[in-house]
GROMACS .gro file of C-alpha atoms in nm:
model
  419
    1MET     CA    1   5.034  -3.274   1.085
    2ASP     CA    2   4.931  -3.013   1.340
    3VAL     CA    3   4.630  -3.145   1.530
    4ARG     CA    4   4.598  -2.847   1.766
    5THR     CA    5   4.282  -2.640   1.769
    6SER     CA    6   4.262  -2.325   1.562
    7ASP     CA    7   4.265  -2.118   1.883
    8ALA     CA    8   4.591  -2.282   1.993
    9ARG     CA    9   4.753  -2.225   1.657
   10ALA     CA   10   4.641  -1.864   1.661
   11ALA     CA   11   4.784  -1.815   2.011
   12ASP     CA   12   5.122  -1.955   1.902
   13ALA     CA   13   5.113  -1.738   1.595
   14ARG     CA   14   5.061  -1.425   1.805
   15THR     CA   15   5.357  -1.526   2.024
   16THR     CA   16   5.597  -1.600   1.739
   17GLY     CA   17   5.463  -1.343   1.491
   18ALA     CA   18   5.390  -1.616   1.233
   19ARG     CA   19   5.099  -1.598   0.991
   20VAL     CA   20   4.811  -1.841   1.029
   21PRO     CA   21   4.683  -1.965   0.689
   22GLY     CA   22   4.362  -1.785   0.595
   23ALA     CA   23   4.401  -1.524   0.872
   24ARG     CA   24   4.421  -1.150   0.816
   25PRO     CA   25   4.703  -0.934   0.937
   26PRO     CA   26   4.604  -0.723   1.238
   27GLY     CA   27   4.384  -0.427   1.146
   28ALA     CA   28   4.332  -0.540   0.786
   29TYR     CA   29   3.977  -0.578   0.652
   30GLY     CA   30   3.927  -0.847   0.394
   31PRO     CA   31   3.714  -1.145   0.288
   32ALA     CA   32   3.888  -1.399   0.517
   33ASP     CA   33   3.624  -1.349   0.786
   34PRO     CA   34   3.344  -1.103   0.861
   35SER     CA   35   3.448  -0.744   0.919
   36PRO     CA   36   3.486  -0.658   1.285
   37SER     CA   37   3.239  -0.432   1.451
   38PRO     CA   38   3.337  -0.066   1.468
   39SER     CA   39   3.593  -0.001   1.734
   40SER     CA   40   3.411   0.313   1.835
   41PRO     CA   41   3.042   0.371   1.889
   42TYR     CA   42   3.093   0.718   1.748
   43GLU     CA   43   3.204   0.575   1.416
   44SER     CA   44   2.875   0.392   1.376
   45ARG     CA   45   2.653   0.690   1.449
   46GLU     CA   46   2.712   0.876   1.126
   47PRO     CA   47   2.770   0.719   0.782
   48ALA     CA   48   3.082   0.814   0.597
   49PRO     CA   49   3.059   1.013   0.272
   50PRO     CA   50   2.932   0.806  -0.027
   51GLY     CA   51   3.181   0.544  -0.138
   52ILE     CA   52   3.400   0.588   0.169
   53GLY     CA   53   3.440   0.314   0.428
   54PRO     CA   54   3.710   0.144   0.629
   55GLN     CA   55   3.830  -0.044   0.320
   56SER     CA   56   3.787   0.224   0.060
   57VAL     CA   57   4.066   0.463   0.157
   58PRO     CA   58   4.433   0.403   0.221
   59GLY     CA   59   4.498   0.369   0.593
   60PRO     CA   60   4.794   0.298   0.813
   61GLN     CA   61   4.785  -0.071   0.715
   62SER     CA   62   4.716  -0.033   0.343
   63GLY     CA   63   4.957   0.249   0.265
   64HIS     CA   64   4.901   0.364  -0.093
   65ASP     CA   65   4.705   0.060  -0.210
   66PRO     CA   66   4.550   0.189  -0.536
   67GLN     CA   67   4.253  -0.043  -0.503
   68CYS     CA   68   4.176   0.071  -0.145
   69GLY     CA   69   4.105  -0.289  -0.036
   70LEU     CA   70   3.766  -0.304  -0.215
   71GLY     CA   71   3.864  -0.341  -0.577
   72LEU     CA   72   3.755   0.023  -0.613
   73HIS     CA   73   4.002   0.283  -0.730
   74PRO     CA   74   3.968   0.627  -0.565
   75ASP     CA   75   3.951   0.783  -0.912
   76ASP     CA   76   3.626   0.591  -0.971
   77LEU     CA   77   3.448   0.799  -0.708
   78PRO     CA   78   3.233   1.083  -0.849
   79ASP     CA   79   3.323   1.323  -0.566
   80GLY     CA   80   3.660   1.450  -0.457
   81LEU     CA   81   3.831   1.234  -0.195
   82VAL     CA   82   4.119   1.352   0.022
   83VAL     CA   83   4.260   1.133   0.301
   84ALA     CA   84   4.516   1.237   0.561
   85ASP     CA   85   4.691   1.010   0.810
   86GLU     CA   86   4.727   1.052   1.186
   87THR     CA   87   4.994   1.320   1.135
   88GLY     CA   88   4.770   1.528   0.910
   89ARG     CA   89   4.963   1.453   0.591
   90ILE     CA   90   4.777   1.361   0.274
   91THR     CA   91   4.793   0.997   0.165
   92CYS     CA   92   4.516   0.992  -0.097
   93PHE     CA   93   4.405   1.259  -0.343
   94ASN     CA   94   4.180   1.131  -0.620
   95ALA     CA   95   4.115   1.261  -0.972
   96ALA     CA   96   3.785   1.431  -0.880
   97ALA     CA   97   3.962   1.624  -0.603
   98ALA     CA   98   4.230   1.728  -0.852
   99ARG     CA   99   3.963   1.849  -1.094
  100ILE     CA  100   3.774   2.047  -0.829
  101THR     CA  101   4.084   2.204  -0.671
  102ASP     CA  102   4.290   2.238  -0.992
  103VAL     CA  103   4.584   2.077  -0.810
  104ARG     CA  104   4.788   1.777  -0.924
  105PRO     CA  105   4.784   1.482  -0.680
  106ALA     CA  106   5.162   1.443  -0.705
  107ASP     CA  107   5.205   1.798  -0.575
  108VAL     CA  108   5.009   1.743  -0.253
  109ILE     CA  109   5.076   1.381  -0.148
  110GLY     CA  110   5.269   1.402   0.178
  111LEU     CA  111   5.181   1.767   0.245
  112PRO     CA  112   4.988   1.879   0.553
  113VAL     CA  113   4.621   1.890   0.470
  114GLU     CA  114   4.584   2.253   0.577
  115LYS     CA  115   4.859   2.351   0.334
  116ALA     CA  116   4.726   2.145   0.043
  117LEU     CA  117   4.369   2.264   0.103
  118PRO     CA  118   4.377   2.618   0.247
  119LEU     CA  119   4.003   2.632   0.307
  120GLU     CA  120   3.826   2.940   0.440
  121ASP     CA  121   3.466   3.002   0.538
  122LEU     CA  122   3.258   3.269   0.367
  123GLU     CA  123   3.376   3.525   0.624
  124GLY     CA  124   3.743   3.464   0.541
  125ARG     CA  125   3.831   3.261   0.854
  126ARG     CA  126   4.066   2.963   0.820
  127TRP     CA  127   3.852   2.652   0.838
  128TRP     CA  128   4.118   2.412   0.964
  129ALA     CA  129   4.198   2.643   1.255
  130LEU     CA  130   3.828   2.667   1.339
  131THR     CA  131   3.755   2.294   1.324
  132ASP     CA  132   4.093   2.159   1.451
  133PRO     CA  133   4.027   1.794   1.350
  134TYR     CA  134   4.329   1.650   1.532
  135GLY     CA  135   4.266   1.847   1.850
  136GLY     CA  136   3.950   1.970   2.014
  137LEU     CA  137   3.683   1.740   2.154
  138ALA     CA  138   3.763   1.371   2.115
  139ILE     CA  139   3.396   1.274   2.075
  140ARG     CA  140   3.353   1.452   1.741
  141VAL     CA  141   3.286   1.234   1.434
  142GLY     CA  142   3.325   1.492   1.158
  143GLN     CA  143   3.192   1.806   0.995
  144PRO     CA  144   2.867   1.834   0.794
  145GLU     CA  145   2.878   1.957   0.436
  146ARG     CA  146   2.909   2.331   0.399
  147ASN     CA  147   3.010   2.598   0.152
  148LEU     CA  148   3.377   2.695   0.181
  149LEU     CA  149   3.625   2.894  -0.026
  150LEU     CA  150   3.933   2.741  -0.183
  151HIS     CA  151   4.156   2.993  -0.363
  152GLY     CA  152   3.849   3.217  -0.397
  153ARG     CA  153   3.623   2.945  -0.545
  154GLU     CA  154   3.325   2.794  -0.364
  155VAL     CA  155   3.352   2.423  -0.279
  156LEU     CA  156   3.119   2.194  -0.085
  157VAL     CA  157   3.325   2.024   0.187
  158SER     CA  158   3.244   1.757   0.446
  159ALA     CA  159   3.483   1.571   0.675
  160ARG     CA  160   3.491   1.247   0.870
  161TYR     CA  161   3.715   1.180   1.170
  162VAL     CA  162   3.817   0.813   1.199
  163ARG     CA  163   3.925   0.697   1.545
  164GLU     CA  164   4.063   0.355   1.636
  165ARG     CA  165   3.892   0.362   1.977
  166PRO     CA  166   3.628   0.572   2.153
  167ALA     CA  167   3.755   0.919   2.237
  168GLY     CA  168   4.093   0.824   2.093
  169PRO     CA  169   4.306   1.037   1.866
  170VAL     CA  170   4.213   1.081   1.499
  171SER     CA  171   4.390   0.811   1.300
  172ARG     CA  172   4.256   0.917   0.964
  173LEU     CA  173   4.089   1.228   0.827
  174VAL     CA  174   3.858   1.174   0.528
  175VAL     CA  175   3.749   1.484   0.335
  176SER     CA  176   3.484   1.486   0.062
  177LEU     CA  177   3.480   1.766  -0.198
  178ARG     CA  178   3.203   1.858  -0.440
  179GLY     CA  179   3.165   2.136  -0.690
  180THR     CA  180   2.883   2.388  -0.657
  181GLU     CA  181   2.769   2.385  -1.020
  182ALA     CA  182   2.474   2.149  -0.961
  183ARG     CA  183   2.358   2.350  -0.660
  184ARG     CA  184   2.382   2.673  -0.858
  185ARG     CA  185   2.174   2.524  -1.138
  186THR     CA  186   1.913   2.416  -0.887
  187GLU     CA  187   1.905   2.758  -0.723
  188LEU     CA  188   1.875   2.927  -1.063
  189SER     CA  189   1.589   2.695  -1.156
  190HIS     CA  190   1.410   2.772  -0.830
  191ALA     CA  191   1.457   3.146  -0.880
  192GLU     CA  192   1.320   3.120  -1.233
  193LEU     CA  193   1.022   2.921  -1.107
  194ILE     CA  194   0.945   3.182  -0.841
  195ALA     CA  195   0.969   3.464  -1.094
  196THR     CA  196   0.738   3.282  -1.337
  197VAL     CA  197   0.484   3.203  -1.067
  198ALA     CA  198   0.484   3.562  -0.942
  199HIS     CA  199   0.426   3.688  -1.296
  200GLU     CA  200   0.148   3.438  -1.367
  201LEU     CA  201  -0.027   3.509  -1.037
  202ARG     CA  202  -0.011   3.886  -1.065
  203SER     CA  203  -0.237   3.911  -1.370
  204PRO     CA  204  -0.539   3.707  -1.253
  205LEU     CA  205  -0.519   3.838  -0.896
  206THR     CA  206  -0.512   4.197  -1.024
  207SER     CA  207  -0.820   4.121  -1.232
  208VAL     CA  208  -1.002   3.959  -0.940
  209LYS     CA  209  -0.917   4.248  -0.710
  210GLY     CA  210  -1.022   4.509  -0.966
  211PHE     CA  211  -1.359   4.354  -1.053
  212THR     CA  212  -1.455   4.273  -0.693
  213ALA     CA  213  -1.361   4.622  -0.574
  214THR     CA  214  -1.562   4.777  -0.856
  215LEU     CA  215  -1.867   4.563  -0.788
  216LEU     CA  216  -1.856   4.637  -0.415
  217ALA     CA  217  -1.825   5.013  -0.471
  218LYS     CA  218  -2.075   5.056  -0.756
  219TRP     CA  219  -2.306   4.755  -0.744
  220GLU     CA  220  -2.625   4.954  -0.813
  221ARG     CA  221  -2.483   5.123  -1.124
  222PHE     CA  222  -2.431   4.803  -1.325
  223THR     CA  223  -2.688   4.605  -1.515
  224ASP     CA  224  -2.736   4.235  -1.453
  225ASP     CA  225  -2.550   4.148  -1.775
  226GLN     CA  226  -2.252   4.362  -1.672
  227LYS     CA  227  -2.246   4.202  -1.328
  228ARG     CA  228  -2.259   3.855  -1.483
  229LEU     CA  229  -1.970   3.939  -1.718
  230MET     CA  230  -1.755   4.065  -1.430
  231LEU     CA  231  -1.833   3.763  -1.211
  232GLU     CA  232  -1.759   3.522  -1.498
  233THR     CA  233  -1.422   3.694  -1.544
  234VAL     CA  234  -1.349   3.662  -1.172
  235ASP     CA  235  -1.447   3.294  -1.185
  236ALA     CA  236  -1.219   3.228  -1.484
  237ASP     CA  237  -0.927   3.405  -1.317
  238ALA     CA  238  -0.983   3.210  -0.996
  239ASP     CA  239  -0.971   2.887  -1.200
  240ARG     CA  240  -0.645   3.006  -1.354
  241VAL     CA  241  -0.490   3.063  -1.011
  242THR     CA  242  -0.613   2.723  -0.890
  243ARG     CA  243  -0.466   2.556  -1.197
  244LEU     CA  244  -0.129   2.726  -1.144
  245ILE     CA  245  -0.116   2.618  -0.779
  246ALA     CA  246  -0.199   2.262  -0.883
  247GLU     CA  247   0.087   2.272  -1.135
  248LEU     CA  248   0.328   2.388  -0.865
  249LEU     CA  249   0.222   2.103  -0.637
  250ASP     CA  250   0.269   1.856  -0.922
  251ILE     CA  251   0.618   1.990  -0.994
  252SER     CA  252   0.710   1.960  -0.627
  253ARG     CA  253   0.594   1.598  -0.617
  254ILE     CA  254   0.766   1.511  -0.944
  255ASP     CA  255   1.099   1.665  -0.841
  256SER     CA  256   1.092   1.491  -0.503
  257GLY     CA  257   0.977   1.156  -0.644
  258ARG     CA  258   0.655   1.168  -0.438
  259LEU     CA  259   0.401   1.171  -0.722
  260GLU     CA  260   0.143   0.911  -0.625
  261VAL     CA  261  -0.023   0.695  -0.890
  262ARG     CA  262  -0.353   0.538  -0.783
  263ARG     CA  263  -0.408   0.270  -1.044
  264GLN     CA  264  -0.749   0.150  -1.154
  265PRO     CA  265  -0.896   0.038  -1.487
  266VAL     CA  266  -0.898   0.325  -1.736
  267ASP     CA  267  -1.081   0.347  -2.069
  268VAL     CA  268  -0.845   0.571  -2.267
  269THR     CA  269  -1.074   0.587  -2.570
  270ALA     CA  270  -1.364   0.715  -2.359
  271ALA     CA  271  -1.134   0.970  -2.195
  272VAL     CA  272  -1.020   1.098  -2.535
  273ARG     CA  273  -1.380   1.135  -2.657
  274ARG     CA  274  -1.473   1.318  -2.336
  275HIS     CA  275  -1.194   1.575  -2.387
  276VAL     CA  276  -1.290   1.627  -2.752
  277GLN     CA  277  -1.652   1.688  -2.650
  278ALA     CA  278  -1.536   1.946  -2.396
  279HIS     CA  279  -1.346   2.136  -2.669
  280THR     CA  280  -1.642   2.128  -2.908
  281ALA     CA  281  -1.872   2.247  -2.628
  282ALA     CA  282  -1.629   2.539  -2.574
  283GLY     CA  283  -1.671   2.651  -2.936
  284GLN     CA  284  -1.428   2.442  -3.140
  285ALA     CA  285  -1.561   2.292  -3.463
  286SER     CA  286  -1.639   1.923  -3.426
  287ASP     CA  287  -1.480   1.843  -3.763
  288ARG     CA  288  -1.145   1.975  -3.638
  289PHE     CA  289  -1.093   1.658  -3.433
  290HIS     CA  290  -1.037   1.313  -3.576
  291ILE     CA  291  -1.020   1.009  -3.344
  292ARG     CA  292  -0.871   0.680  -3.464
  293VAL     CA  293  -0.884   0.369  -3.245
  294ARG     CA  294  -0.706   0.046  -3.333
  295GLU     CA  295  -0.863  -0.251  -3.162
  296PRO     CA  296  -0.812  -0.461  -2.962
  297LEU     CA  297  -0.669  -0.251  -2.682
  298PRO     CA  298  -0.518  -0.409  -2.370
  299SER     CA  299  -0.671  -0.350  -2.029
  300LEU     CA  300  -0.499  -0.045  -1.887
  301TRP     CA  301  -0.448   0.021  -1.517
  302ALA     CA  302  -0.355   0.383  -1.448
  303ASP     CA  303  -0.451   0.690  -1.246
  304PRO     CA  304  -0.760   0.827  -1.429
  305ASP     CA  305  -0.721   1.182  -1.298
  306LYS     CA  306  -0.360   1.204  -1.410
  307ILE     CA  307  -0.433   1.050  -1.750
  308ASP     CA  308  -0.704   1.314  -1.792
  309GLN     CA  309  -0.443   1.576  -1.705
  310VAL     CA  310  -0.205   1.442  -1.971
  311LEU     CA  311  -0.473   1.424  -2.241
  312GLY     CA  312  -0.610   1.767  -2.151
  313ASN     CA  313  -0.268   1.929  -2.174
  314LEU     CA  314  -0.175   1.769  -2.507
  315LEU     CA  315  -0.511   1.850  -2.667
  316GLU     CA  316  -0.506   2.207  -2.536
  317ASN     CA  317  -0.157   2.256  -2.682
  318ALA     CA  318  -0.269   2.116  -3.019
  319VAL     CA  319  -0.573   2.344  -3.027
  320ARG     CA  320  -0.396   2.657  -2.901
  321HIS     CA  321  -0.063   2.633  -3.082
  322GLY     CA  322  -0.148   2.409  -3.376
  323GLU     CA  323  -0.366   2.450  -3.681
  324GLY     CA  324  -0.589   2.236  -3.900
  325THR     CA  325  -0.715   1.894  -3.794
  326VAL     CA  326  -0.613   1.753  -3.459
  327THR     CA  327  -0.574   1.376  -3.485
  328ILE     CA  328  -0.583   1.152  -3.178
  329GLU     CA  329  -0.486   0.790  -3.229
  330VAL     CA  330  -0.525   0.521  -2.964
  331ALA     CA  331  -0.352   0.191  -3.039
  332PRO     CA  332  -0.170  -0.102  -2.880
  333SER     CA  333   0.189  -0.001  -2.814
  334SER     CA  334   0.353  -0.327  -2.924
  335SER     CA  335   0.471  -0.372  -3.279
  336PRO     CA  336   0.301  -0.625  -3.513
  337HIS     CA  337   0.601  -0.856  -3.470
  338GLU     CA  338   0.548  -0.887  -3.094
  339ARG     CA  339   0.311  -1.125  -2.926
  340GLY     CA  340   0.038  -0.968  -2.719
  341CYS     CA  341   0.017  -0.603  -2.617
  342ALA     CA  342   0.276  -0.434  -2.404
  343GLY     CA  343   0.050  -0.139  -2.332
  344THR     CA  344  -0.141   0.147  -2.489
  345ALA     CA  345  -0.003   0.428  -2.706
  346VAL     CA  346  -0.180   0.761  -2.760
  347THR     CA  347  -0.067   0.996  -3.036
  348VAL     CA  348  -0.182   1.359  -3.065
  349SER     CA  349  -0.083   1.546  -3.381
  350ASP     CA  350  -0.187   1.866  -3.558
  351GLU     CA  351  -0.123   2.043  -3.887
  352GLY     CA  352   0.032   2.362  -3.757
  353PRO     CA  353   0.385   2.496  -3.800
  354GLY     CA  354   0.523   2.228  -3.569
  355ILE     CA  355   0.823   2.249  -3.339
  356PRO     CA  356   1.167   2.342  -3.477
  357GLU     CA  357   1.419   2.059  -3.473
  358GLU     CA  358   1.657   2.256  -3.251
  359SER     CA  359   1.385   2.300  -2.988
  360MET     CA  360   1.262   1.941  -2.963
  361GLY     CA  361   1.522   1.854  -2.701
  362ARG     CA  362   1.386   2.128  -2.471
  363VAL     CA  363   1.013   2.066  -2.511
  364PHE     CA  364   0.977   1.873  -2.185
  365THR     CA  365   1.186   2.111  -1.974
  366ARG     CA  366   1.050   2.374  -1.740
  367PHE     CA  367   0.930   2.706  -1.885
  368TRP     CA  368   0.957   2.598  -2.249
  369ARG     CA  369   0.702   2.783  -2.460
  370GLY     CA  370   0.638   2.698  -2.822
  371SER     CA  371   0.481   3.037  -2.894
  372LYS     CA  372   0.381   3.360  -2.726
  373ARG     CA  373   0.019   3.257  -2.686
  374GLY     CA  374   0.027   3.236  -2.309
  375GLY     CA  375   0.086   2.949  -2.073
  376THR     CA  376   0.337   2.895  -1.794
  377GLY     CA  377   0.564   2.658  -1.984
  378LEU     CA  378   0.516   2.396  -1.711
  379GLY     CA  379   0.251   2.176  -1.870
  380LEU     CA  380   0.470   1.947  -2.081
  381TYR     CA  381   0.720   1.911  -1.797
  382ILE     CA  382   0.434   1.784  -1.578
  383VAL     CA  383   0.303   1.559  -1.858
  384LYS     CA  384   0.643   1.391  -1.886
  385GLY     CA  385   0.661   1.344  -1.509
  386ILE     CA  386   0.316   1.185  -1.496
  387VAL     CA  387   0.384   0.948  -1.786
  388GLU     CA  388   0.717   0.839  -1.638
  389ALA     CA  389   0.556   0.789  -1.296
  390HIS     CA  390   0.332   0.532  -1.470
  391GLY     CA  391   0.641   0.361  -1.613
  392GLY     CA  392   0.573   0.496  -1.963
  393THR     CA  393   0.753   0.713  -2.215
  394ILE     CA  394   0.666   1.022  -2.417
  395THR     CA  395   0.825   1.153  -2.736
  396VAL     CA  396   0.781   1.450  -2.966
  397GLY     CA  397   0.832   1.466  -3.339
  398ARG     CA  398   0.691   1.602  -3.663
  399ALA     CA  399   0.347   1.490  -3.777
  400PRO     CA  400   0.276   1.378  -4.136
  401GLY     CA  401   0.078   1.700  -4.184
  402GLY     CA  402   0.375   1.912  -4.077
  403GLY     CA  403   0.266   1.993  -3.724
  404ALA     CA  404   0.374   1.863  -3.385
  405ARG     CA  405   0.327   1.498  -3.295
  406PHE     CA  406   0.324   1.385  -2.931
  407ARG     CA  407   0.314   1.015  -2.853
  408PHE     CA  408   0.300   0.867  -2.505
  409THR     CA  409   0.300   0.499  -2.417
  410LEU     CA  410   0.167   0.347  -2.096
  411PRO     CA  411   0.233  -0.011  -1.986
  412VAL     CA  412  -0.059  -0.228  -1.887
  413GLY     CA  413   0.025  -0.164  -1.521
  414ALA     CA  414  -0.196  -0.441  -1.384
  415PRO     CA  415  -0.166  -0.498  -1.006
  416ALA     CA  416   0.056  -0.781  -0.888
  417PHE     CA  417  -0.238  -0.994  -0.770
  418MET     CA  418  -0.366  -1.008  -1.131
  419ALA     CA  419  -0.033  -1.122  -1.279
   0.00000   0.00000   0.00000
């Protein structure tokens, strides 16, 4: 039995080259003991591309280990991964990289990285010659993501230089590849949003400019009734512009995940009745609306302003695009077989032509319009974002009367101190 200390056994092992039970081979990262701190302060300044770390790519010690030392196969990564060794030859080329580059991994393993990936910038200059990963300044840690050309196709490329010691030579080059389809879709969506906003702003601003210029130039020639009509039109158009700007701000917050929900007790039934009264005061027949409330309702904690926005949008759509009676039902959201109430469900349905089956999947997307009766096509997109920010869900279907049926469900949402 060896009664020497672990340090003594380890010292003998280093001298003789023997393995100490439970110890890792030099340079290998594994569960035997905590991972060593980075050998270079430069390596800790900037995180590697997602899913890439010291154990996740084949290195000088791991060779072509298909599991990359983490139980994670390179082909499991969503982005393209290309790894080159200290000589610049490719040692790893995953399935996503093969899909993006349209190159088989077997054809590039062992090739110089600049030959396997002949990247150029948008001005036609060779990217590898410009960046020179294995030469140049030894304090560099990599290259940020940028648009490059590969065989004439745009690819998003970022690179990471792995060094064994500060200012040492590059021991491993890790390249991340991504397609540009998602970015193009985002850019197209932004361009469409700008075009829609410009179109929607032009009409009310033209009206405001025309009426104000006319009143300023010919104030004495108009009667009081004519002046009132013009000013009411200007006021309505100003409200339209304000509403559009508010929609744009909501979309920005929803897309960035910054939509704030200020929860407080909300009486949904009272809010529904208030919106119905507003429509009847605006000229709608009172018998066109039918409110059904199924008691008892759970106490609901939500943002009252945003719930008003949801109700107002759904009721306005039912009145503008639907026909016949508009039915609003407020009920507990849990089924009769469940104990208690999981939340509150509000259903708004009409008796109009409804929404075609093929269009129901696009109702809550940007710019969807059910008819040509105006609107920006942003309202239902915002409604969905608000409901989901409350932790709820919203669905669309066909009402019993043949029209559209929107149903949104909100959880109780009580604060943690009341749980």
